[in-house]
Amino acid sequence: MSDTLASSEIVREFWSAPPAPLNEAETAAVTEEIRALLQQEDAVLVAHYYTDPAIQALAEATGGCVSDSLEMARFGRDHKASTLIVAGVRFMGETAKILSPEKRVLMPTLEATCSLDIGCPAEEFAAFCDQHSDRTVVVYANTSAAVKARADWVVTSSIALDVVRYLKDRGEKLIWAPDKHLGNYVQRETGADMILWDSACIVHDEFKAKALEDLQAVYPEAAVLVHPESPESVVKMADAVGSTSQLIAAAQSLPNPVLIVATDKAIFYKMQQAAPDKLLIEAPTAGNGATCRSCAHCPWMAMNGLYSIRDVLQKGDQEILIDEAVRQQAVRSLQRMLDFRKP
């Protein structure tokens, strides 16, 4: 079975019998268990904006981190804890291990992957790069360790424009992978010479311009916030385009009382903290001819849960391991990213 089919089967199995929501007492009990285990295991919880709000709240309350993938990587590298619990998707755990090989990196589930990672197999991508060997290879963070090892640069959506402008000014021609929508956006904004890999995020690819137009008619006072992994027709309707952290900042700074948000709805936890008086509305994922596969929430992010965090702390399994030769290759492109945008 291919990795894509295997991952899809895991997601279908998970959603065919999703875990029942925890009540208040259950949440409090497992949260206290996790607090004690984090201290016992010299561990810190690093969570992405797209994980369940209960996980984000726990990371905040225990001295961990809730952020985008760039700051997750930096936080994990710099924190004194010997064990990192990475609540997100697999490439985030791999990134943490690449940057912190001496640390134990655990994930609530190793089955939580990413459609962009799946859509860019390392061997196929290497062959693609070999066909265009005169070009600088820039890959999005949402890729495997092996793909990062083949790259010259890794970028997140928060620094993609700045890095590509820098490379363009140096006269470099680029290969971009894997997200075609983000690549198109970067190419339009920078004018860089880029060959794009053909893949997309199953969440952001579902946002539809026609349905968004209809929603704007209901909320004419609303601003539209869009992640650039969305289709061009949706990006063109945006009042603010940016990474998760940039969209949260835009929610705070825009004067509009209503915000229509085209990214994973779990971002609302931190966005509402930044803009407590504003009404946040999910951008529609259905339109003319659309089918909602993700409903504005990544199915792999949803596989992270409080019980799975507790279990991995107790058992010490679900550990991220990376071949050292691959790690040494991948750390170069990742370190360029971190050096380019220092805090």
mmCIF file of C-alpha atoms in Angstrom:
data_model
loop_
_atom_site.group_PDB
_atom_site.id
_atom_site.type_symbol
_atom_site.label_atom_id
_atom_site.label_comp_id
_atom_site.label_asym_id
_atom_site.label_seq_id
_atom_site.Cartn_x
_atom_site.Cartn_y
_atom_site.Cartn_z
ATOM 1 C CA MET A 1 0.000 0.000 0.000
ATOM 2 C CA SER A 2 1.360 3.484 -0.840
ATOM 3 C CA ASP A 3 2.071 6.013 1.919
ATOM 4 C CA THR A 4 -0.781 8.183 0.621
ATOM 5 C CA LEU A 5 -3.313 5.352 0.701
ATOM 6 C CA ALA A 6 -2.096 4.136 4.074
ATOM 7 C CA SER A 7 -2.380 7.613 5.571
ATOM 8 C CA SER A 8 -5.840 8.116 4.084
ATOM 9 C CA GLU A 9 -6.959 4.793 5.575
ATOM 10 C CA ILE A 10 -5.688 5.847 9.008
ATOM 11 C CA VAL A 11 -7.636 9.112 8.785
ATOM 12 C CA ARG A 12 -10.818 7.314 7.673
ATOM 13 C CA GLU A 13 -10.460 4.865 10.553
ATOM 14 C CA PHE A 14 -9.948 7.687 13.044
ATOM 15 C CA TRP A 15 -12.997 9.636 11.869
ATOM 16 C CA SER A 16 -15.204 6.554 11.600
ATOM 17 C CA ALA A 17 -15.072 6.301 15.395
ATOM 18 C CA PRO A 18 -13.640 9.572 16.723
ATOM 19 C CA PRO A 19 -12.917 9.779 20.443
ATOM 20 C CA ALA A 20 -15.767 11.177 22.496
ATOM 21 C CA PRO A 21 -15.262 14.776 23.665
ATOM 22 C CA LEU A 22 -13.966 15.026 27.225
ATOM 23 C CA ASN A 23 -16.208 16.556 29.833
ATOM 24 C CA GLU A 24 -14.920 19.179 32.253
ATOM 25 C CA ALA A 25 -14.002 16.693 34.974
ATOM 26 C CA GLU A 26 -12.172 14.388 32.548
ATOM 27 C CA THR A 27 -10.256 17.318 31.071
ATOM 28 C CA ALA A 28 -9.201 18.528 34.506
ATOM 29 C CA ALA A 29 -8.102 15.055 35.611
ATOM 30 C CA VAL A 30 -5.991 14.232 32.563
ATOM 31 C CA THR A 31 -4.530 17.736 32.538
ATOM 32 C CA GLU A 32 -3.245 17.250 36.076
ATOM 33 C CA GLU A 33 -1.774 13.877 35.101
ATOM 34 C CA ILE A 34 0.050 15.492 32.197
ATOM 35 C CA ARG A 35 1.362 18.339 34.340
ATOM 36 C CA ALA A 36 2.936 15.846 36.739
ATOM 37 C CA LEU A 37 4.338 13.710 33.930
ATOM 38 C CA LEU A 38 5.896 16.695 32.157
ATOM 39 C CA GLN A 39 7.778 17.541 35.321
ATOM 40 C CA GLN A 40 8.708 13.927 36.008
ATOM 41 C CA GLU A 41 10.034 13.354 32.476
ATOM 42 C CA ASP A 42 11.818 16.733 32.171
ATOM 43 C CA ALA A 43 9.560 17.439 29.216
ATOM 44 C CA VAL A 44 7.931 20.469 27.621
ATOM 45 C CA LEU A 45 4.839 20.592 25.411
ATOM 46 C CA VAL A 46 5.186 22.343 22.051
ATOM 47 C CA ALA A 47 1.859 22.788 20.244
ATOM 48 C CA HIS A 48 0.777 24.203 16.911
ATOM 49 C CA TYR A 49 -2.031 26.724 16.482
ATOM 50 C CA TYR A 50 -4.064 24.046 14.667
ATOM 51 C CA THR A 51 -4.244 21.604 17.585
ATOM 52 C CA ASP A 52 -7.225 21.307 19.907
ATOM 53 C CA PRO A 53 -7.702 24.396 22.133
ATOM 54 C CA ALA A 54 -7.392 22.198 25.244
ATOM 55 C CA ILE A 55 -3.887 21.210 24.119
ATOM 56 C CA GLN A 56 -2.959 24.817 23.397
ATOM 57 C CA ALA A 57 -4.211 25.870 26.827
ATOM 58 C CA LEU A 58 -2.188 23.113 28.482
ATOM 59 C CA ALA A 59 0.991 24.125 26.649
ATOM 60 C CA GLU A 60 0.512 27.714 27.791
ATOM 61 C CA ALA A 61 -0.193 26.696 31.376
ATOM 62 C CA THR A 62 2.865 24.439 31.671
ATOM 63 C CA GLY A 63 5.513 26.766 30.260
ATOM 64 C CA GLY A 64 5.412 25.295 26.774
ATOM 65 C CA CYS A 65 4.844 26.910 23.431
ATOM 66 C CA VAL A 66 1.864 27.556 21.152
ATOM 67 C CA SER A 67 2.988 28.959 17.819
ATOM 68 C CA ASP A 68 3.613 28.438 14.129
ATOM 69 C CA SER A 69 6.086 25.873 12.875
ATOM 70 C CA LEU A 70 9.006 28.335 12.743
ATOM 71 C CA GLU A 71 8.716 29.321 16.388
ATOM 72 C CA MET A 72 7.944 25.731 17.430
ATOM 73 C CA ALA A 73 11.285 24.713 15.929
ATOM 74 C CA ARG A 74 13.151 27.554 17.594
ATOM 75 C CA PHE A 75 11.494 27.039 20.986
ATOM 76 C CA GLY A 76 12.211 23.320 21.036
ATOM 77 C CA ARG A 77 15.843 23.863 20.110
ATOM 78 C CA ASP A 78 16.412 26.503 22.780
ATOM 79 C CA HIS A 79 14.416 25.048 25.693
ATOM 80 C CA LYS A 80 16.353 23.337 28.460
ATOM 81 C CA ALA A 81 14.009 20.305 28.657
ATOM 82 C CA SER A 82 15.538 16.987 27.617
ATOM 83 C CA THR A 83 12.241 15.735 26.137
ATOM 84 C CA LEU A 84 10.026 17.576 23.657
ATOM 85 C CA ILE A 85 6.377 16.611 23.259
ATOM 86 C CA VAL A 86 5.409 17.942 19.840
ATOM 87 C CA ALA A 87 1.653 18.249 19.340
ATOM 88 C CA GLY A 88 1.130 18.799 15.651
ATOM 89 C CA VAL A 89 1.963 16.749 12.590
ATOM 90 C CA ARG A 90 4.937 14.549 11.869
ATOM 91 C CA PHE A 91 7.093 17.017 9.954
ATOM 92 C CA MET A 92 7.052 19.267 13.030
ATOM 93 C CA GLY A 93 8.399 16.464 15.198
ATOM 94 C CA GLU A 94 11.030 15.695 12.583
ATOM 95 C CA THR A 95 12.068 19.346 12.475
ATOM 96 C CA ALA A 96 12.457 19.359 16.247
ATOM 97 C CA LYS A 97 14.655 16.247 16.108
ATOM 98 C CA ILE A 98 16.774 17.630 13.278
ATOM 99 C CA LEU A 99 17.543 20.735 15.309
ATOM 100 C CA SER A 100 17.826 18.955 18.679
ATOM 101 C CA PRO A 101 19.354 15.520 18.036
ATOM 102 C CA GLU A 102 20.395 15.165 21.667
ATOM 103 C CA LYS A 103 16.800 15.476 22.862
ATOM 104 C CA ARG A 104 14.080 12.854 22.966
ATOM 105 C CA VAL A 105 11.269 13.984 20.684
ATOM 106 C CA LEU A 106 7.889 12.337 21.234
ATOM 107 C CA MET A 107 4.562 12.909 19.502
ATOM 108 C CA PRO A 108 1.044 12.029 20.667
ATOM 109 C CA THR A 109 0.807 9.951 17.480
ATOM 110 C CA LEU A 110 3.285 9.323 14.693
ATOM 111 C CA GLU A 111 0.342 8.721 12.347
ATOM 112 C CA ALA A 112 -0.476 12.446 12.228
ATOM 113 C CA THR A 113 1.012 13.528 8.914
ATOM 114 C CA CYS A 114 0.304 16.268 6.362
ATOM 115 C CA SER A 115 -1.136 16.186 2.857
ATOM 116 C CA LEU A 116 1.737 18.352 1.624
ATOM 117 C CA ASP A 117 4.314 15.973 3.076
ATOM 118 C CA ILE A 118 2.509 12.995 1.511
ATOM 119 C CA GLY A 119 2.270 14.840 -1.791
ATOM 120 C CA CYS A 120 6.031 15.297 -2.090
ATOM 121 C CA PRO A 121 7.740 11.864 -1.963
ATOM 122 C CA ALA A 122 11.471 12.244 -1.400
ATOM 123 C CA GLU A 123 12.676 10.075 -4.293
ATOM 124 C CA GLU A 124 10.354 11.698 -6.820
ATOM 125 C CA PHE A 125 11.304 15.141 -5.598
ATOM 126 C CA ALA A 126 15.030 14.372 -5.801
ATOM 127 C CA ALA A 127 14.587 13.250 -9.412
ATOM 128 C CA PHE A 128 12.658 16.460 -10.154
ATOM 129 C CA CYS A 129 15.484 18.526 -8.665
ATOM 130 C CA ASP A 130 18.056 16.599 -10.711
ATOM 131 C CA GLN A 131 16.203 17.610 -13.861
ATOM 132 C CA HIS A 132 16.700 21.288 -12.901
ATOM 133 C CA SER A 133 20.109 21.128 -11.267
ATOM 134 C CA ASP A 134 20.900 24.790 -12.009
ATOM 135 C CA ARG A 135 18.173 25.975 -9.635
ATOM 136 C CA THR A 136 18.196 26.690 -5.902
ATOM 137 C CA VAL A 137 15.818 24.346 -4.075
ATOM 138 C CA VAL A 138 13.418 26.004 -1.632
ATOM 139 C CA VAL A 139 11.001 23.768 0.266
ATOM 140 C CA TYR A 140 8.179 24.616 2.601
ATOM 141 C CA ALA A 141 8.491 23.362 6.179
ATOM 142 C CA ASN A 142 5.583 20.968 5.524
ATOM 143 C CA THR A 143 7.894 18.304 4.107
ATOM 144 C CA SER A 144 9.740 15.216 5.302
ATOM 145 C CA ALA A 145 13.273 15.211 6.691
ATOM 146 C CA ALA A 146 14.438 13.539 3.471
ATOM 147 C CA VAL A 147 12.984 16.338 1.319
ATOM 148 C CA LYS A 148 14.557 18.957 3.569
ATOM 149 C CA ALA A 149 17.860 17.133 3.162
ATOM 150 C CA ARG A 150 17.615 17.652 -0.622
ATOM 151 C CA ALA A 151 16.826 21.366 -0.240
ATOM 152 C CA ASP A 152 19.056 24.418 -0.111
ATOM 153 C CA TRP A 153 16.537 26.385 1.948
ATOM 154 C CA VAL A 154 13.554 25.587 4.145
ATOM 155 C CA VAL A 155 10.933 28.298 4.664
ATOM 156 C CA THR A 156 7.726 28.735 6.569
ATOM 157 C CA SER A 157 4.867 30.848 5.248
ATOM 158 C CA SER A 158 5.917 33.641 7.607
ATOM 159 C CA ILE A 159 9.285 34.142 5.885
ATOM 160 C CA ALA A 160 8.703 32.734 2.401
ATOM 161 C CA LEU A 161 8.345 36.129 0.707
ATOM 162 C CA ASP A 162 11.441 37.567 2.384
ATOM 163 C CA VAL A 163 13.628 34.560 1.575
ATOM 164 C CA VAL A 164 12.513 34.388 -2.058
ATOM 165 C CA ARG A 165 13.049 38.133 -2.526
ATOM 166 C CA TYR A 166 16.540 37.725 -1.091
ATOM 167 C CA LEU A 167 17.331 34.850 -3.460
ATOM 168 C CA LYS A 168 15.848 36.690 -6.446
ATOM 169 C CA ASP A 169 18.018 39.731 -5.703
ATOM 170 C CA ARG A 170 21.012 37.373 -5.817
ATOM 171 C CA GLY A 171 19.983 36.340 -9.321
ATOM 172 C CA GLU A 172 18.974 32.805 -8.356
ATOM 173 C CA LYS A 173 16.330 30.725 -10.125
ATOM 174 C CA LEU A 174 14.273 28.496 -7.876
ATOM 175 C CA ILE A 175 12.519 25.198 -7.456
ATOM 176 C CA TRP A 176 9.622 25.545 -5.025
ATOM 177 C CA ALA A 177 7.874 22.678 -3.238
ATOM 178 C CA PRO A 178 5.410 21.402 -2.337
ATOM 179 C CA ASP A 179 2.408 23.781 -2.027
ATOM 180 C CA LYS A 180 1.401 25.137 -5.436
ATOM 181 C CA HIS A 181 -0.942 27.803 -4.037
ATOM 182 C CA LEU A 182 1.667 29.238 -1.677
ATOM 183 C CA GLY A 183 4.222 28.971 -4.487
ATOM 184 C CA ASN A 184 1.958 30.863 -6.879
ATOM 185 C CA TYR A 185 1.377 33.552 -4.267
ATOM 186 C CA VAL A 186 5.106 33.957 -3.607
ATOM 187 C CA GLN A 187 5.830 34.040 -7.335
ATOM 188 C CA ARG A 188 3.184 36.721 -7.959
ATOM 189 C CA GLU A 189 4.395 38.873 -5.083
ATOM 190 C CA THR A 190 8.121 38.613 -5.822
ATOM 191 C CA GLY A 191 8.353 38.073 -9.566
ATOM 192 C CA ALA A 192 10.929 35.348 -8.951
ATOM 193 C CA ASP A 193 11.724 32.691 -11.558
ATOM 194 C CA MET A 194 10.205 29.608 -9.908
ATOM 195 C CA ILE A 195 9.322 26.090 -11.021
ATOM 196 C CA LEU A 196 6.546 24.785 -8.792
ATOM 197 C CA TRP A 197 5.882 21.296 -7.458
ATOM 198 C CA ASP A 198 2.204 20.359 -7.790
ATOM 199 C CA SER A 199 0.658 19.695 -4.382
ATOM 200 C CA ALA A 200 -1.844 21.359 -2.054
ATOM 201 C CA CYS A 201 -3.120 21.352 1.527
ATOM 202 C CA ILE A 202 -6.447 19.538 1.818
ATOM 203 C CA VAL A 203 -7.732 22.157 4.271
ATOM 204 C CA HIS A 204 -6.817 25.360 2.447
ATOM 205 C CA ASP A 205 -7.498 23.960 -1.011
ATOM 206 C CA GLU A 206 -11.183 23.636 -0.038
ATOM 207 C CA PHE A 207 -11.864 27.349 0.479
ATOM 208 C CA LYS A 208 -14.073 28.652 -2.334
ATOM 209 C CA ALA A 209 -14.328 32.218 -3.648
ATOM 210 C CA LYS A 210 -18.010 32.030 -4.608
ATOM 211 C CA ALA A 211 -19.075 30.862 -1.152
ATOM 212 C CA LEU A 212 -16.834 33.506 0.411
ATOM 213 C CA GLU A 213 -18.514 36.188 -1.693
ATOM 214 C CA ASP A 214 -21.897 35.014 -0.449
ATOM 215 C CA LEU A 215 -20.719 35.174 3.164
ATOM 216 C CA GLN A 216 -19.305 38.673 2.676
ATOM 217 C CA ALA A 217 -22.752 39.790 1.527
ATOM 218 C CA VAL A 218 -24.116 38.682 4.905
ATOM 219 C CA TYR A 219 -21.277 40.380 6.815
ATOM 220 C CA PRO A 220 -20.352 43.468 4.745
ATOM 221 C CA GLU A 221 -18.414 44.914 7.684
ATOM 222 C CA ALA A 222 -16.103 41.899 7.875
ATOM 223 C CA ALA A 223 -12.446 41.701 6.944
ATOM 224 C CA VAL A 224 -11.215 38.550 5.232
ATOM 225 C CA LEU A 225 -8.062 36.859 6.549
ATOM 226 C CA VAL A 226 -6.499 34.239 4.273
ATOM 227 C CA HIS A 227 -3.600 31.841 4.560
ATOM 228 C CA PRO A 228 -1.621 31.828 1.284
ATOM 229 C CA GLU A 229 -1.974 28.044 0.954
ATOM 230 C CA SER A 230 -5.479 28.889 -0.293
ATOM 231 C CA PRO A 231 -6.400 29.100 -3.997
ATOM 232 C CA GLU A 232 -5.558 32.338 -5.818
ATOM 233 C CA SER A 233 -9.228 33.298 -6.193
ATOM 234 C CA VAL A 234 -9.593 33.269 -2.395
ATOM 235 C CA VAL A 235 -6.289 35.044 -1.734
ATOM 236 C CA LYS A 236 -7.354 37.879 -4.040
ATOM 237 C CA MET A 237 -10.375 38.531 -1.807
ATOM 238 C CA ALA A 238 -8.284 38.944 1.331
ATOM 239 C CA ASP A 239 -7.806 42.049 3.455
ATOM 240 C CA ALA A 240 -4.851 40.280 5.064
ATOM 241 C CA VAL A 241 -2.767 37.395 3.699
ATOM 242 C CA GLY A 242 -0.229 35.644 5.872
ATOM 243 C CA SER A 243 1.014 32.811 8.007
ATOM 244 C CA THR A 244 -0.796 31.717 11.140
ATOM 245 C CA SER A 245 1.149 34.141 13.341
ATOM 246 C CA GLN A 246 0.678 36.949 10.812
ATOM 247 C CA LEU A 247 -3.080 36.330 10.645
ATOM 248 C CA ILE A 248 -3.322 36.495 14.434
ATOM 249 C CA ALA A 249 -1.481 39.826 14.366
ATOM 250 C CA ALA A 250 -3.827 41.059 11.617
ATOM 251 C CA ALA A 251 -6.875 40.076 13.669
ATOM 252 C CA GLN A 252 -5.597 42.314 16.434
ATOM 253 C CA SER A 253 -4.691 45.294 14.233
ATOM 254 C CA LEU A 254 -7.561 45.419 11.738
ATOM 255 C CA PRO A 255 -10.399 47.778 12.767
ATOM 256 C CA ASN A 256 -13.187 45.497 11.532
ATOM 257 C CA PRO A 257 -15.496 44.086 14.226
ATOM 258 C CA VAL A 258 -16.021 40.860 12.245
ATOM 259 C CA LEU A 259 -13.331 38.650 10.755
ATOM 260 C CA ILE A 260 -13.850 35.868 8.207
ATOM 261 C CA VAL A 261 -10.886 33.522 8.555
ATOM 262 C CA ALA A 262 -9.686 31.173 5.813
ATOM 263 C CA THR A 263 -7.431 28.762 7.662
ATOM 264 C CA ASP A 264 -7.800 25.904 10.148
ATOM 265 C CA LYS A 265 -10.465 26.859 12.685
ATOM 266 C CA ALA A 266 -8.335 25.798 15.673
ATOM 267 C CA ILE A 267 -6.474 29.085 15.232
ATOM 268 C CA PHE A 268 -9.511 30.764 16.788
ATOM 269 C CA TYR A 269 -8.193 29.889 20.276
ATOM 270 C CA LYS A 270 -5.194 32.227 19.989
ATOM 271 C CA MET A 271 -6.883 34.647 17.599
ATOM 272 C CA GLN A 272 -9.710 35.283 20.052
ATOM 273 C CA GLN A 273 -7.134 35.974 22.769
ATOM 274 C CA ALA A 274 -5.555 38.585 20.502
ATOM 275 C CA ALA A 275 -8.898 40.102 19.474
ATOM 276 C CA PRO A 276 -11.377 39.298 22.284
ATOM 277 C CA ASP A 277 -14.025 41.779 21.148
ATOM 278 C CA LYS A 278 -14.233 40.583 17.555
ATOM 279 C CA LEU A 279 -16.551 38.035 15.985
ATOM 280 C CA LEU A 280 -14.607 35.271 14.229
ATOM 281 C CA ILE A 281 -16.298 33.356 11.415
ATOM 282 C CA GLU A 282 -14.960 30.341 9.512
ATOM 283 C CA ALA A 283 -14.540 30.920 5.816
ATOM 284 C CA PRO A 284 -16.750 28.519 3.841
ATOM 285 C CA THR A 285 -15.188 25.369 2.455
ATOM 286 C CA ALA A 286 -18.120 24.584 0.178
ATOM 287 C CA GLY A 287 -19.116 26.349 -3.008
ATOM 288 C CA ASN A 288 -20.129 25.608 -6.571
ATOM 289 C CA GLY A 289 -19.001 22.035 -7.168
ATOM 290 C CA ALA A 290 -17.076 21.833 -3.894
ATOM 291 C CA THR A 291 -16.865 18.881 -1.570
ATOM 292 C CA CYS A 292 -15.834 19.432 2.030
ATOM 293 C CA ARG A 293 -13.146 16.898 2.904
ATOM 294 C CA SER A 294 -11.646 18.837 5.783
ATOM 295 C CA CYS A 295 -14.293 21.333 6.945
ATOM 296 C CA ALA A 296 -11.583 23.882 7.834
ATOM 297 C CA HIS A 297 -9.828 21.508 10.205
ATOM 298 C CA CYS A 298 -6.848 19.310 9.460
ATOM 299 C CA PRO A 299 -7.816 15.686 10.128
ATOM 300 C CA TRP A 300 -4.252 14.802 11.147
ATOM 301 C CA MET A 301 -3.993 17.693 13.604
ATOM 302 C CA ALA A 302 -7.220 16.418 15.136
ATOM 303 C CA MET A 303 -5.505 13.122 15.964
ATOM 304 C CA ASN A 304 -3.646 14.881 18.785
ATOM 305 C CA GLY A 305 -5.500 14.558 22.098
ATOM 306 C CA LEU A 306 -4.953 14.975 25.821
ATOM 307 C CA TYR A 307 -5.098 11.240 26.485
ATOM 308 C CA SER A 308 -2.546 10.544 23.754
ATOM 309 C CA ILE A 309 -0.222 13.155 25.269
ATOM 310 C CA ARG A 310 -0.575 11.469 28.654
ATOM 311 C CA ASP A 311 -0.012 8.035 27.136
ATOM 312 C CA VAL A 312 3.161 9.001 25.287
ATOM 313 C CA LEU A 313 4.590 10.524 28.449
ATOM 314 C CA GLN A 314 3.847 7.312 30.341
ATOM 315 C CA LYS A 315 5.095 4.883 27.700
ATOM 316 C CA GLY A 316 7.869 6.841 25.992
ATOM 317 C CA ASP A 317 6.886 5.444 22.598
ATOM 318 C CA GLN A 318 5.903 7.394 19.472
ATOM 319 C CA GLU A 319 9.462 8.706 19.297
ATOM 320 C CA ILE A 320 10.811 10.568 16.284
ATOM 321 C CA LEU A 321 14.016 8.984 14.979
ATOM 322 C CA ILE A 322 15.945 10.243 11.960
ATOM 323 C CA ASP A 323 18.872 8.727 10.134
ATOM 324 C CA GLU A 324 21.938 10.753 11.094
ATOM 325 C CA ALA A 325 23.134 11.237 7.512
ATOM 326 C CA VAL A 326 19.711 12.618 6.548
ATOM 327 C CA ARG A 327 19.652 14.810 9.648
ATOM 328 C CA GLN A 328 23.032 16.339 8.888
ATOM 329 C CA GLN A 329 21.903 17.213 5.374
ATOM 330 C CA ALA A 330 18.543 18.596 6.527
ATOM 331 C CA VAL A 331 19.940 20.722 9.346
ATOM 332 C CA ARG A 332 21.800 22.931 6.869
ATOM 333 C CA SER A 333 18.666 24.121 5.095
ATOM 334 C CA LEU A 334 16.784 24.494 8.372
ATOM 335 C CA GLN A 335 19.594 26.459 9.975
ATOM 336 C CA ARG A 336 19.577 28.864 7.041
ATOM 337 C CA MET A 337 15.905 29.530 7.807
ATOM 338 C CA LEU A 338 16.584 30.177 11.499
ATOM 339 C CA ASP A 339 19.590 32.372 10.797
ATOM 340 C CA PHE A 340 17.632 34.369 8.215
ATOM 341 C CA ARG A 341 14.894 35.328 10.691
ATOM 342 C CA LYS A 342 16.427 35.669 14.122
ATOM 343 C CA PRO A 343 14.146 36.740 16.994
#
